[in-house]
Coordinates of C-alpha atoms and ligand atoms in Angstrom, one line a residue:
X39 CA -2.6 -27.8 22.1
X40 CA -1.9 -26.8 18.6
X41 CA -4.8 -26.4 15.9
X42 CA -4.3 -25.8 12.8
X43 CA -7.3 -25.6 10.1
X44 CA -7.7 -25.2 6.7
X45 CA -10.1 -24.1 3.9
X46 CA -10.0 -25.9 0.3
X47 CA -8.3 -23.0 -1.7
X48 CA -10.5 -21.5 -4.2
X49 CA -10.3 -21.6 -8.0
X50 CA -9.3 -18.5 -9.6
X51 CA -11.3 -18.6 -12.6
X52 CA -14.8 -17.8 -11.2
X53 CA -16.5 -15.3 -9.4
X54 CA -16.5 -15.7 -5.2
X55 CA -20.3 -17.0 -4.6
X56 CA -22.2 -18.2 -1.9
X57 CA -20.4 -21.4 -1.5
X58 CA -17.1 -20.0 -0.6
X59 CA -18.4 -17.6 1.9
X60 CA -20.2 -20.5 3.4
X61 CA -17.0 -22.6 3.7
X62 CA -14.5 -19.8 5.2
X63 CA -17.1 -18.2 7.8
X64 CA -17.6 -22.6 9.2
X65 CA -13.9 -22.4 9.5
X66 CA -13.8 -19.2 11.3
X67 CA -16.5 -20.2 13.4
X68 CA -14.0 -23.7 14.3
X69 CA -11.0 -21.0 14.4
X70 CA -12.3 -18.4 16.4
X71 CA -13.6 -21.0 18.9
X72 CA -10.6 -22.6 19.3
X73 CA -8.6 -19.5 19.9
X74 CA -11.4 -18.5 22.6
X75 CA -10.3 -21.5 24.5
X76 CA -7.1 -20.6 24.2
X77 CA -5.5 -23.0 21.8
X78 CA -2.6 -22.1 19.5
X79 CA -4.4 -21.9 16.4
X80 CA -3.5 -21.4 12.8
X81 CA -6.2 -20.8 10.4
X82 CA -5.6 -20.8 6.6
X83 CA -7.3 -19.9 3.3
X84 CA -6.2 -19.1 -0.1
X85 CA -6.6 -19.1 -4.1
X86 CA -5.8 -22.0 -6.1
X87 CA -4.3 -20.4 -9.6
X88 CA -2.6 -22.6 -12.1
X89 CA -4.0 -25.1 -14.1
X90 CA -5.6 -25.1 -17.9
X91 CA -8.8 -23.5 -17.3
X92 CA -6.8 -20.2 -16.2
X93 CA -4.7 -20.1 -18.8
X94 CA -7.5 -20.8 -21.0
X95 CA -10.0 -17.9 -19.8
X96 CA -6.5 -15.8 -20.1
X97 CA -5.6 -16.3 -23.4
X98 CA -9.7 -15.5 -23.9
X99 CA -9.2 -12.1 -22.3
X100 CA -5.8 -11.5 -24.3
X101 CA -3.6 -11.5 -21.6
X102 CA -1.7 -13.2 -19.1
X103 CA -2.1 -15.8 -16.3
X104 CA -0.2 -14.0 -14.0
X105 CA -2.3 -11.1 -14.8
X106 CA -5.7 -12.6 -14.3
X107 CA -4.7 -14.7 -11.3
X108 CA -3.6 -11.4 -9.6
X109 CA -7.2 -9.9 -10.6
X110 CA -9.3 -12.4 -9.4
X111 CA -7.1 -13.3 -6.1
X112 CA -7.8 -10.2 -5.3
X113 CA -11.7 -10.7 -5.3
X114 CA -11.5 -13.5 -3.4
X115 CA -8.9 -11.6 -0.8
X116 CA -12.0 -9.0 -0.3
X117 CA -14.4 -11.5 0.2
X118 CA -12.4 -13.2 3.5
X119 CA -12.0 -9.3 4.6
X120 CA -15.8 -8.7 4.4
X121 CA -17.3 -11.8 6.4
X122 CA -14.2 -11.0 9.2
X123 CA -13.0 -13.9 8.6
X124 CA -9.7 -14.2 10.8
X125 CA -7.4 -16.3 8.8
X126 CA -3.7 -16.3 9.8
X127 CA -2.1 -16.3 6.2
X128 CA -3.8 -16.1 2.4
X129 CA -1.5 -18.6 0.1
X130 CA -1.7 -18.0 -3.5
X131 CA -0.4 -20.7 -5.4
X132 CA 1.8 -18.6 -7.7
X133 CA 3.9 -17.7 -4.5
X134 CA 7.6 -17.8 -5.6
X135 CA 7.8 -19.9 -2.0
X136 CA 5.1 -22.4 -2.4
X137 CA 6.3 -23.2 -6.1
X138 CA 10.0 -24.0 -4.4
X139 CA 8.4 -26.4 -1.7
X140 CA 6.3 -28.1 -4.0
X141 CA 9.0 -29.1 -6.6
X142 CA 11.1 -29.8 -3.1
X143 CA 8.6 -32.2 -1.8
X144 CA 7.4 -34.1 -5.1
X145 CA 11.0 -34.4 -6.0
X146 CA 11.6 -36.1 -2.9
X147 CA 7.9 -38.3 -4.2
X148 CA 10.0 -38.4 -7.3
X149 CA 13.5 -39.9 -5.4
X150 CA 11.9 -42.3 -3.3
X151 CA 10.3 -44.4 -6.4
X152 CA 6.9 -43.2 -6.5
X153 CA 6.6 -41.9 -10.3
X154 CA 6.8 -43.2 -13.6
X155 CA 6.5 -41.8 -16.8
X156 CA 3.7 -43.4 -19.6
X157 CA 0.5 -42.3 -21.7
X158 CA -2.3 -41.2 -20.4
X159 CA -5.6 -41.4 -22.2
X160 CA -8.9 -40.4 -21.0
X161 CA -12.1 -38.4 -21.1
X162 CA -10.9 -34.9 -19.2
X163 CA -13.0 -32.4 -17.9
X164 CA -11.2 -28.8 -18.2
X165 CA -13.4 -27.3 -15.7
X166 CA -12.1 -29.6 -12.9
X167 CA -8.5 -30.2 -14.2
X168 CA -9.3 -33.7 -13.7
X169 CA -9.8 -37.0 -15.9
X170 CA -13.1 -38.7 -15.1
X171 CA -13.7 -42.4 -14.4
X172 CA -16.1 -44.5 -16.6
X173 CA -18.2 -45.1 -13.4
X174 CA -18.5 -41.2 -12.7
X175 CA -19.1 -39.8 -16.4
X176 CA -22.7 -38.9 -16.7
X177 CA -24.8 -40.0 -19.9
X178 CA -23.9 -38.2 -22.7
X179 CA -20.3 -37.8 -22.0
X180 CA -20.7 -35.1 -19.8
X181 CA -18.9 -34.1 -16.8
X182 CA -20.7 -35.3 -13.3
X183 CA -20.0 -31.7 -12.4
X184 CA -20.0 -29.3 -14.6
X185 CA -22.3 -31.5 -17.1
X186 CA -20.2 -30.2 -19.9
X187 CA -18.8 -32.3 -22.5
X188 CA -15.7 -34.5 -21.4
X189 CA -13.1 -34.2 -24.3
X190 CA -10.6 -37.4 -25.1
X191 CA -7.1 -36.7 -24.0
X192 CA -3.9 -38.4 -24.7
X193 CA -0.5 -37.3 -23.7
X194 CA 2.9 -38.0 -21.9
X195 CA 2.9 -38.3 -18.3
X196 CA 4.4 -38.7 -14.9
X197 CA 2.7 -40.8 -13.0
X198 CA 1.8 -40.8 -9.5
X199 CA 1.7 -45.0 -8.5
X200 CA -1.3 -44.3 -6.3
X201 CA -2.2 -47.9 -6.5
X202 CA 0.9 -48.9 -4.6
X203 CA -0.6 -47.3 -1.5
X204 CA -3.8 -49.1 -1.7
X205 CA -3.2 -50.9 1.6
X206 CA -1.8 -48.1 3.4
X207 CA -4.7 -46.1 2.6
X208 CA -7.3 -49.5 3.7
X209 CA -5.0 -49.3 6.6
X210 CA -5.9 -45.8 7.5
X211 CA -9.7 -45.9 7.4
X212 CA -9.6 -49.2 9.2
X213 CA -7.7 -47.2 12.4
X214 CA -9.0 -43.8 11.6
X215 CA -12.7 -44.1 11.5
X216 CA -13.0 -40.6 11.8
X217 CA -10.1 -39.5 9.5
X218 CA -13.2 -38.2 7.2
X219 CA -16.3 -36.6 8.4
X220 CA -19.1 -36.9 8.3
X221 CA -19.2 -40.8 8.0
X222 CA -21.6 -40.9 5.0
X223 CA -18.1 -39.4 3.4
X224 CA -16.3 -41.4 4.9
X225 CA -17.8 -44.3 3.3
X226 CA -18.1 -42.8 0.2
X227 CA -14.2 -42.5 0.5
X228 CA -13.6 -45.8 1.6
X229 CA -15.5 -47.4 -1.4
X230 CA -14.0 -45.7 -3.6
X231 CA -10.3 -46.9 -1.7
X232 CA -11.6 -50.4 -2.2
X233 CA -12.9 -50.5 -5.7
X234 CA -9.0 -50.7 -6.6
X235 CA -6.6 -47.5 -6.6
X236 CA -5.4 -46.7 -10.2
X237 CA -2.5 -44.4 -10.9
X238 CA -2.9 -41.1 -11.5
X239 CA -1.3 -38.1 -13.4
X240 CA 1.1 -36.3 -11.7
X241 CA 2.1 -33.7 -14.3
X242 CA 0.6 -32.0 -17.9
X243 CA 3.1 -31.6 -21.1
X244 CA 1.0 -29.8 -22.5
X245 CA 0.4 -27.1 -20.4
X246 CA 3.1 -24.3 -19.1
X247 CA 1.1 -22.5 -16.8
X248 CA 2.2 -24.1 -13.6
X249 CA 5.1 -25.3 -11.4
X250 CA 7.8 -26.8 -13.1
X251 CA 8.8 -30.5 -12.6
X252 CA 11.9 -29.9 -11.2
X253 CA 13.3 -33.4 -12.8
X254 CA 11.1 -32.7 -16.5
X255 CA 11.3 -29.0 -17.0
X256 CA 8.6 -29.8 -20.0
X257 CA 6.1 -30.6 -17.9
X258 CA 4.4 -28.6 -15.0
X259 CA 2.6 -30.8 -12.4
X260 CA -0.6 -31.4 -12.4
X261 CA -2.6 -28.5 -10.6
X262 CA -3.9 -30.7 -8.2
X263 CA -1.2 -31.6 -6.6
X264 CA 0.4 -28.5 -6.6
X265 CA -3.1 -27.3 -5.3
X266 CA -2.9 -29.8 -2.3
X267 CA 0.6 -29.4 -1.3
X268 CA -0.7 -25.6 -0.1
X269 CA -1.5 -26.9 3.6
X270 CA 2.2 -27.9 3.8
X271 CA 4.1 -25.3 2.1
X272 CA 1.9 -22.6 3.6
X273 CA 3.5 -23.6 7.2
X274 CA 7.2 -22.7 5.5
X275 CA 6.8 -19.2 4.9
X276 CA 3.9 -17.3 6.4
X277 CA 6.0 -16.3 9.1
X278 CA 10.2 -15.6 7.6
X279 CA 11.9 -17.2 10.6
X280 CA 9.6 -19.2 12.5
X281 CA 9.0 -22.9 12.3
X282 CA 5.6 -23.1 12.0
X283 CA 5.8 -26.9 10.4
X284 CA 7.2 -27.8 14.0
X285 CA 4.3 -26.2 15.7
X286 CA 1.0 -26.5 13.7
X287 CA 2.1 -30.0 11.2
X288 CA 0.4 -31.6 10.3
X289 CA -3.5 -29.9 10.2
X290 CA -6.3 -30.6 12.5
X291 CA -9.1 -30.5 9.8
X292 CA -9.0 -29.9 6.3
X293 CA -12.8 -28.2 5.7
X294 CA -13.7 -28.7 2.1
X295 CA -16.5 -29.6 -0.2
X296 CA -17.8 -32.8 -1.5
X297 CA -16.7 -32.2 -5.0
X298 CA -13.0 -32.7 -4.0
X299 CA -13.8 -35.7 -1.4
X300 CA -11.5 -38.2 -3.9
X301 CA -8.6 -35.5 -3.7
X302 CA -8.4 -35.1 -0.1
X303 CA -9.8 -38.3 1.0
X304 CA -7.3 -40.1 -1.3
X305 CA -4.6 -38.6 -3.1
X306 CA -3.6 -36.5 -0.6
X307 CA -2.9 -39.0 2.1
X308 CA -0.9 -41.2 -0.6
X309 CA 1.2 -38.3 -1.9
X310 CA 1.8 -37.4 2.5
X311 CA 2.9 -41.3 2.7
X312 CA 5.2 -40.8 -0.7
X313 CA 6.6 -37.7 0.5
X314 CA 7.6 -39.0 4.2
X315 CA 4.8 -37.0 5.7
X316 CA 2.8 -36.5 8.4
X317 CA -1.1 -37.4 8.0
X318 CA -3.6 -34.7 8.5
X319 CA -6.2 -35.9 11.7
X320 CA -9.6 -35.2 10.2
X321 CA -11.1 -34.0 6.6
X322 CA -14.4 -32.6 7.5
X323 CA -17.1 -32.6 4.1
X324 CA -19.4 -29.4 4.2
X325 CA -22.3 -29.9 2.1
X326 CA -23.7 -28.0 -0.9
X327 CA -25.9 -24.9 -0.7
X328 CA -28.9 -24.9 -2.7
X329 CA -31.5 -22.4 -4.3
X330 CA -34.3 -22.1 -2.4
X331 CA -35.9 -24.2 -4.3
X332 CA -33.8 -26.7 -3.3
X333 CA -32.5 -27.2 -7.0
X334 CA -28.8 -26.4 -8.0
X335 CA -28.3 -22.7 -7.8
X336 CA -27.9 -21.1 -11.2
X337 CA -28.7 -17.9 -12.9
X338 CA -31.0 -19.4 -15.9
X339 CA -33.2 -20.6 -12.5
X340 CA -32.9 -16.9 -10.5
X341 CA -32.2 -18.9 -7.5
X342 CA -29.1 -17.4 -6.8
X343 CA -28.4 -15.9 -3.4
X344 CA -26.0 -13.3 -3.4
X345 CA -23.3 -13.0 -0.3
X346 CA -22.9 -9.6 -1.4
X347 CA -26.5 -8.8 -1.7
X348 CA -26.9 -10.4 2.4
X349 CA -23.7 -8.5 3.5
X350 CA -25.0 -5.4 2.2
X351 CA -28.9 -5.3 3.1
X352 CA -28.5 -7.2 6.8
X353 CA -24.4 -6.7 7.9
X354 CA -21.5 -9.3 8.1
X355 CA -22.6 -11.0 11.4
X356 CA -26.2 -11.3 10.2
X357 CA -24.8 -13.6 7.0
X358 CA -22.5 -15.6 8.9
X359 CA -25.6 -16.4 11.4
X360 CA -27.7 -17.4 9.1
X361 CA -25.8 -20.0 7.1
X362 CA -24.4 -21.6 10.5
X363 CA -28.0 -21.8 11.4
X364 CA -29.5 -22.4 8.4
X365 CA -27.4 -25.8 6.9
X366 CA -26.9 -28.2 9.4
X367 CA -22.9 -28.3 9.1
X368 CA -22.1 -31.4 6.7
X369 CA -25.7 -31.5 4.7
X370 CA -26.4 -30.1 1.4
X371 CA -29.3 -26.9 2.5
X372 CA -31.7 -24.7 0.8
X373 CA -31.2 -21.4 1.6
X374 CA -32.7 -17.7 -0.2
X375 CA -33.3 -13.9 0.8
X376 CA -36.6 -14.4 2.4
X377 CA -35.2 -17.4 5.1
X378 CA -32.6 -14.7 5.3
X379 CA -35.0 -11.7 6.5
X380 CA -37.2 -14.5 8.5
X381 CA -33.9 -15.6 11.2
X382 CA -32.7 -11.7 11.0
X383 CA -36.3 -10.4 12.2
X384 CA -37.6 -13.7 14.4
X385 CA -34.0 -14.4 16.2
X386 CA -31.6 -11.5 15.7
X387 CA -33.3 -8.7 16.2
X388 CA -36.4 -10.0 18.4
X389 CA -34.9 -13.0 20.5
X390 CA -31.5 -11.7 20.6
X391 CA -31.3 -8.4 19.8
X392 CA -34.5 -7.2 21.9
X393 CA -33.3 -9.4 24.8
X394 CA -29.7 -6.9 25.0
X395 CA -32.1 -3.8 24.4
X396 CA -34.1 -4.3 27.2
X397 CA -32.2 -5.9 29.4
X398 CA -29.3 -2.8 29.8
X399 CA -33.0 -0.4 29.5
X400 CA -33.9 -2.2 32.7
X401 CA -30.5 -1.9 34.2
X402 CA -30.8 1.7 33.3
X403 CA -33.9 2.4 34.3
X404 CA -34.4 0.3 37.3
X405 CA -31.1 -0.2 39.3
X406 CA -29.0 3.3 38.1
X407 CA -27.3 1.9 34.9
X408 CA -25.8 -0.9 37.2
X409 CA -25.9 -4.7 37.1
X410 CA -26.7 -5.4 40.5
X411 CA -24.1 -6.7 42.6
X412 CA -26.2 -9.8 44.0
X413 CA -26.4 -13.1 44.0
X414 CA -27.7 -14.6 40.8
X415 CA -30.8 -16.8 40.6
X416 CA -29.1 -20.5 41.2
X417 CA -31.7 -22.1 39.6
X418 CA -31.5 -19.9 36.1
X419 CA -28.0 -20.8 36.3
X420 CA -28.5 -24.5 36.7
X421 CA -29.8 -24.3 33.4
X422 CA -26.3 -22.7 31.6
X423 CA -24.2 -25.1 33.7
X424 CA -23.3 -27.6 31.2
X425 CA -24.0 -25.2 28.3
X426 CA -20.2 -24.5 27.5
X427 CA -18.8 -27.6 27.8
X428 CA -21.5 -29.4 25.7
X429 CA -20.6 -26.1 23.1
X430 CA -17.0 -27.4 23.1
X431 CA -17.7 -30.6 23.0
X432 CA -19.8 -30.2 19.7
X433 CA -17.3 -28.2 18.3
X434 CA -15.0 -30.5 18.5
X435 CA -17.0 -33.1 16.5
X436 CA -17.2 -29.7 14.0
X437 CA -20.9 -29.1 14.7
X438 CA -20.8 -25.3 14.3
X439 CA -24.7 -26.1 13.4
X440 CA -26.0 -28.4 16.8
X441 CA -23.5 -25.9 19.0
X442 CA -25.8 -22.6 17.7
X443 CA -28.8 -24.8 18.1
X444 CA -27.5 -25.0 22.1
X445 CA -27.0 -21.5 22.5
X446 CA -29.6 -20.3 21.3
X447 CA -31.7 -22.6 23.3
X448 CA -30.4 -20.7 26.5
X449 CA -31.2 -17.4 24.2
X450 CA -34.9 -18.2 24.0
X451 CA -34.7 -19.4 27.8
X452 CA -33.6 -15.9 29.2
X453 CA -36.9 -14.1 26.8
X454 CA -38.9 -16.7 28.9
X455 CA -37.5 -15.3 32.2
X456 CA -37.6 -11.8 31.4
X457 CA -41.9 -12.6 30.6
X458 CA -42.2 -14.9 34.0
X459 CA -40.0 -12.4 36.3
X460 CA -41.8 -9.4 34.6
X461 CA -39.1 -7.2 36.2
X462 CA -41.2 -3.8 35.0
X463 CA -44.1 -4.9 37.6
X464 CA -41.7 -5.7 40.0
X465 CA -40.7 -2.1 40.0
X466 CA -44.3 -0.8 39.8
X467 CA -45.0 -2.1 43.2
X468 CA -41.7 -1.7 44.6
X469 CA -42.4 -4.4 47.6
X470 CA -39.5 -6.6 46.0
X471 CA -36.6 -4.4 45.7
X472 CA -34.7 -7.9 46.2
X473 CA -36.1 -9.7 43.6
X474 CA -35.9 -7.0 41.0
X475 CA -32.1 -6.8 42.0
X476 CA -31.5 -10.7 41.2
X477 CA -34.0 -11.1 38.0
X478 CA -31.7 -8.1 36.7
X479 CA -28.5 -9.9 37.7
X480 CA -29.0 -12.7 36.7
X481 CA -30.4 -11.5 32.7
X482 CA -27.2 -9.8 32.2
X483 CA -25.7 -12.8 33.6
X484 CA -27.1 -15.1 31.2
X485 CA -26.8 -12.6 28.2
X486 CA -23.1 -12.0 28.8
X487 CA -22.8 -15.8 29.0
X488 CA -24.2 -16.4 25.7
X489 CA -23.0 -13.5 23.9
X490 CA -19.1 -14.9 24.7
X491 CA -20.4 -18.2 23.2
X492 CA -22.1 -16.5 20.3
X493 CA -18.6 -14.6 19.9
X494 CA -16.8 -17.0 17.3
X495 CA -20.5 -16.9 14.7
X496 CA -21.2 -12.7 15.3
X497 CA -17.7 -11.2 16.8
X498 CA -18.5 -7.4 15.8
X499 CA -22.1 -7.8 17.5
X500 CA -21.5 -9.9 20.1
X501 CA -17.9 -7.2 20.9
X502 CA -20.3 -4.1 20.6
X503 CA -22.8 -6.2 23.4
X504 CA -20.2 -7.3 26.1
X505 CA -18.4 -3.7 26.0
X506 CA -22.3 -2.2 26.9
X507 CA -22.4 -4.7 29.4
X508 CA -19.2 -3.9 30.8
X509 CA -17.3 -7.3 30.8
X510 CA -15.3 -7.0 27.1
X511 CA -13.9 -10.2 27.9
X512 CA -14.4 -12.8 25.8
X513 CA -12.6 -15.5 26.3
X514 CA -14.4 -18.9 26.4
X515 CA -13.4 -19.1 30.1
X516 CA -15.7 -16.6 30.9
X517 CA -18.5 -18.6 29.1
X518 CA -19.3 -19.6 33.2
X519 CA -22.7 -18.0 34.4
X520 CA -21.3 -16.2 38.0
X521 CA -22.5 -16.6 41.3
X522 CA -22.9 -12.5 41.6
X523 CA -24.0 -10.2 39.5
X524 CA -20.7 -8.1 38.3
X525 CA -21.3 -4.6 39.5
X526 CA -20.6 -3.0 36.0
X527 CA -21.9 -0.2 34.5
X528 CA -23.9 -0.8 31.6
X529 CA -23.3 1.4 28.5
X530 CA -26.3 2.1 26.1
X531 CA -26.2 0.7 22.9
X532 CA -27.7 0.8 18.9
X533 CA -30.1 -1.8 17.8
X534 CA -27.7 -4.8 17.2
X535 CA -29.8 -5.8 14.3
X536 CA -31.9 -3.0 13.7
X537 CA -35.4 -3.3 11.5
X538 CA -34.8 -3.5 7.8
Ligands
ZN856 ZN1 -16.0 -30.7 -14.5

């Protein structure tokens, strides 16, 4: 089966925060998952660069787009190498290939009827790039967003006639109930369908820094669309020679944030219909992250939490745990430092960590630096029976969040049997060689089984743990608690999550 999955491209004109991180390592999580189950998966991210408030923040700086969208591409490049995320291509928007497929494919919007030209006038937002409804703009005049002020526009035009596909789209929702996720988005998109689709821009005369209209060389399109039409062109070029639009077209899930629901929810599926395209399956809405005081992080309110700071002070693995435990997947969250430093001490280093420490100690002290090779306990393993199926099948629904919550479940379950088996008095009296053999057999059993699960949130840790156990294998296959204890030598290993 072919997967392919998607981040929303990020917006060149900011810094990488929080928010981004938290949106590529859920994806990664759905990626690396899918791969472990041996899927043909292709996983992209990418920066989003044209547009007005680039060329803006440019002329600010006294130089050129090109030369800031390079700069800040490259921060955001260096974030998706830090939290290993394992993305298949990075699309930048100013690729010389994209440009060519996006005037290719809105030309063909352009041939087949679905654009006129007229005035536009409106209250605009330059942050988003986007005009704002009456029913959206918040008192004041300000932008729902970036509750900035919303300046009047008026200009020239293409138009996109997005309200000729208002039953198509009605159509959609009304066969594909799960075409957005979660449903509360889902509605919200639907509404919004229903109130009555109005046209939208297609292109900006104003503006030059963006992709040409190929039939209007004055105008560039309007960086959304450009910005969309990245999950399509992507497929033409990020391998020369390979037809990766046969294999991977069109994409699985589309993971992106509630601020661009209308985009992807809307627009895109109209402009896929204008341009004779295949619709994606799913769009799957990640919430916000907040402060830890559950208010809007900001600087002014020094609720900010660094990724930087968290990848720094507790290690990649350590950050991408904690926000896929943290934020149930497709709720707003609160998250800080200090619920940070609680889930790395309580679960990483205690439940999980502690559990791999002394479970190889006991195999090295106990039974020669060997995992017994008995059978396991039947009834421990009765309880990890299910576990990887009901892990795939919550991944499926995108539940990165509920599929942790099940591991780790089995996590706490092995502490508990390493307290009631008590292995170390076992040994002391030495009457139950037999039973020491099997409690040890079965613990590495159950923490090799988990630790394969646990692969796609923590892959250096979870790597580092199967090589000491000596089963590197971690296909989700092997997710299968065995019958026998493997035999292998066990290697020793570092704190995982050492103290701070
Ligand atoms: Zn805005």
């Amino acid at each position: 089966m072919s997967f392919y999955i998607t981040t929303a491209i990020d917006y060149v004109n900011a810094q990488p925060h929080l928010g981004h991180a938290y949106e590529k390592i859920s994806t990664d999580v759905l990626a690396r998952h899918m791969r472990q189950r041996g899927e043909d998966v292709f996983f992209l991210t990418g920066t989003d660069e044209h547009g007005e408030p680039i060329a803006d923040a440019a002329r600010e700086e006294g130089i050129e787009p090109r030369e800031l969208a390079d700069r800040n591409a490259g921060r955001f490049k260096d974030l998706v190498e830090r939290l290993d995320v394992s993305n298949d291509f990075f699309i930048r928007t100013t690729d010389p290939q994209h440009e060519a497929v996006v005037q290719e494919v809105l030309g063909r919007v352009h041939d087949n009827g679905h654009v006129y030209k007229g005035i536009y006038e409106g209250w605009y937002c330059p942050r988003c790039a986007d005009f704002k409804v009456e029913n959206e703009i918040l008192e004041g005049n300000l932008c729902p967003i970036h509750e900035i002020p919303l300046t009047r526009e008026s200009e020239e035009n293409w138009f996109f006639r997005l309200s000729s596909f208002q039953r198509d789209l009605e159509r959609l929702y009304a066969e594909q109930p799960d075409f957005v996720m979660p449903r509360h988005h889902y509605n919200e998109a639907r509404s919004f369908i229903n109130s009555g689709l109005q046209d939208v821009s297609l292109s900006r005369a104003k503006l030059s820094w963006g992709v040409r209209v190929p039939w209007d060389p004055d105008h560039v399109f309007y960086v959304w669309f450009d910005a969309l039409l990245n999950y399509y062109t992507a497929l033409t070029y990020a391998r020369p020679g390979e037809d990766l639009l046969a294999r991977f077209w069109p994409a699985t899930y589309h993971v992106i944030g509630k601020d661009i629901l209308k985009f992807h929810a809307v627009f895109w599926p109209a402009l896929l219909i204008a341009a004779e395209l295949e619709l994606p399956q799913h769009v799957f809405v990640h919430g916000f992250l907040l402060g830890a005081d559950g208010r809007k992080m900001s600087k002014s309110l020094g609720n900010v939490l660094d990724p930087l700071e968290v990848l720094e002070q507790f290690g990649t693995d350590a950050l991408r745990f904690y926000l896929m435990r943290d934020v149930p997947f497709g709720a707003d969250g609160a998250v800080g430092i200090d619920a940070v430093r609680t889930r790395y001490e309580t679960e990483l280093a205690n439940e999980y960590g502690n559990l791999a420490s002394r479970t190889i100690a006991m195999i090295g002290r106990y039974t020669d630096g060997h995992i017994p090779d008995v059978a396991t306990d039947a009834t421990l393993a009765l309880e990890f029976d299910v576990l990887p199926a009901e892990v795939a099948t919550v991944l499926d629904r995108a539940d990165p969040t509920r599929a942790l919550d099940l591991i780790w479940n089995r996590v706490r379950r092995l502490n508990r049997y390493v307290e009631e088996r008590a292995p170390w008095e076992l040994a002391r009296s030495g009457a139950d060689a037999d039973r020491l053999r099997e409690t040890l057999a079965s613990l590495a059993e159950g923490l090799r089984v988990v630790t394969v699960l646990l692969h796609p949130y923590m892959p250096h840790s979870t790597e580092r743990l199967l090589g000491a156990l000596g089963s590197p294998e971690a296909e989700f296959r092997h997710a299968l608690f065995a019958e026998h204890g493997s035999g292998a030598r066990v290697e020793p290993l570092e704190p995982l999550f050492p103290k701070q």
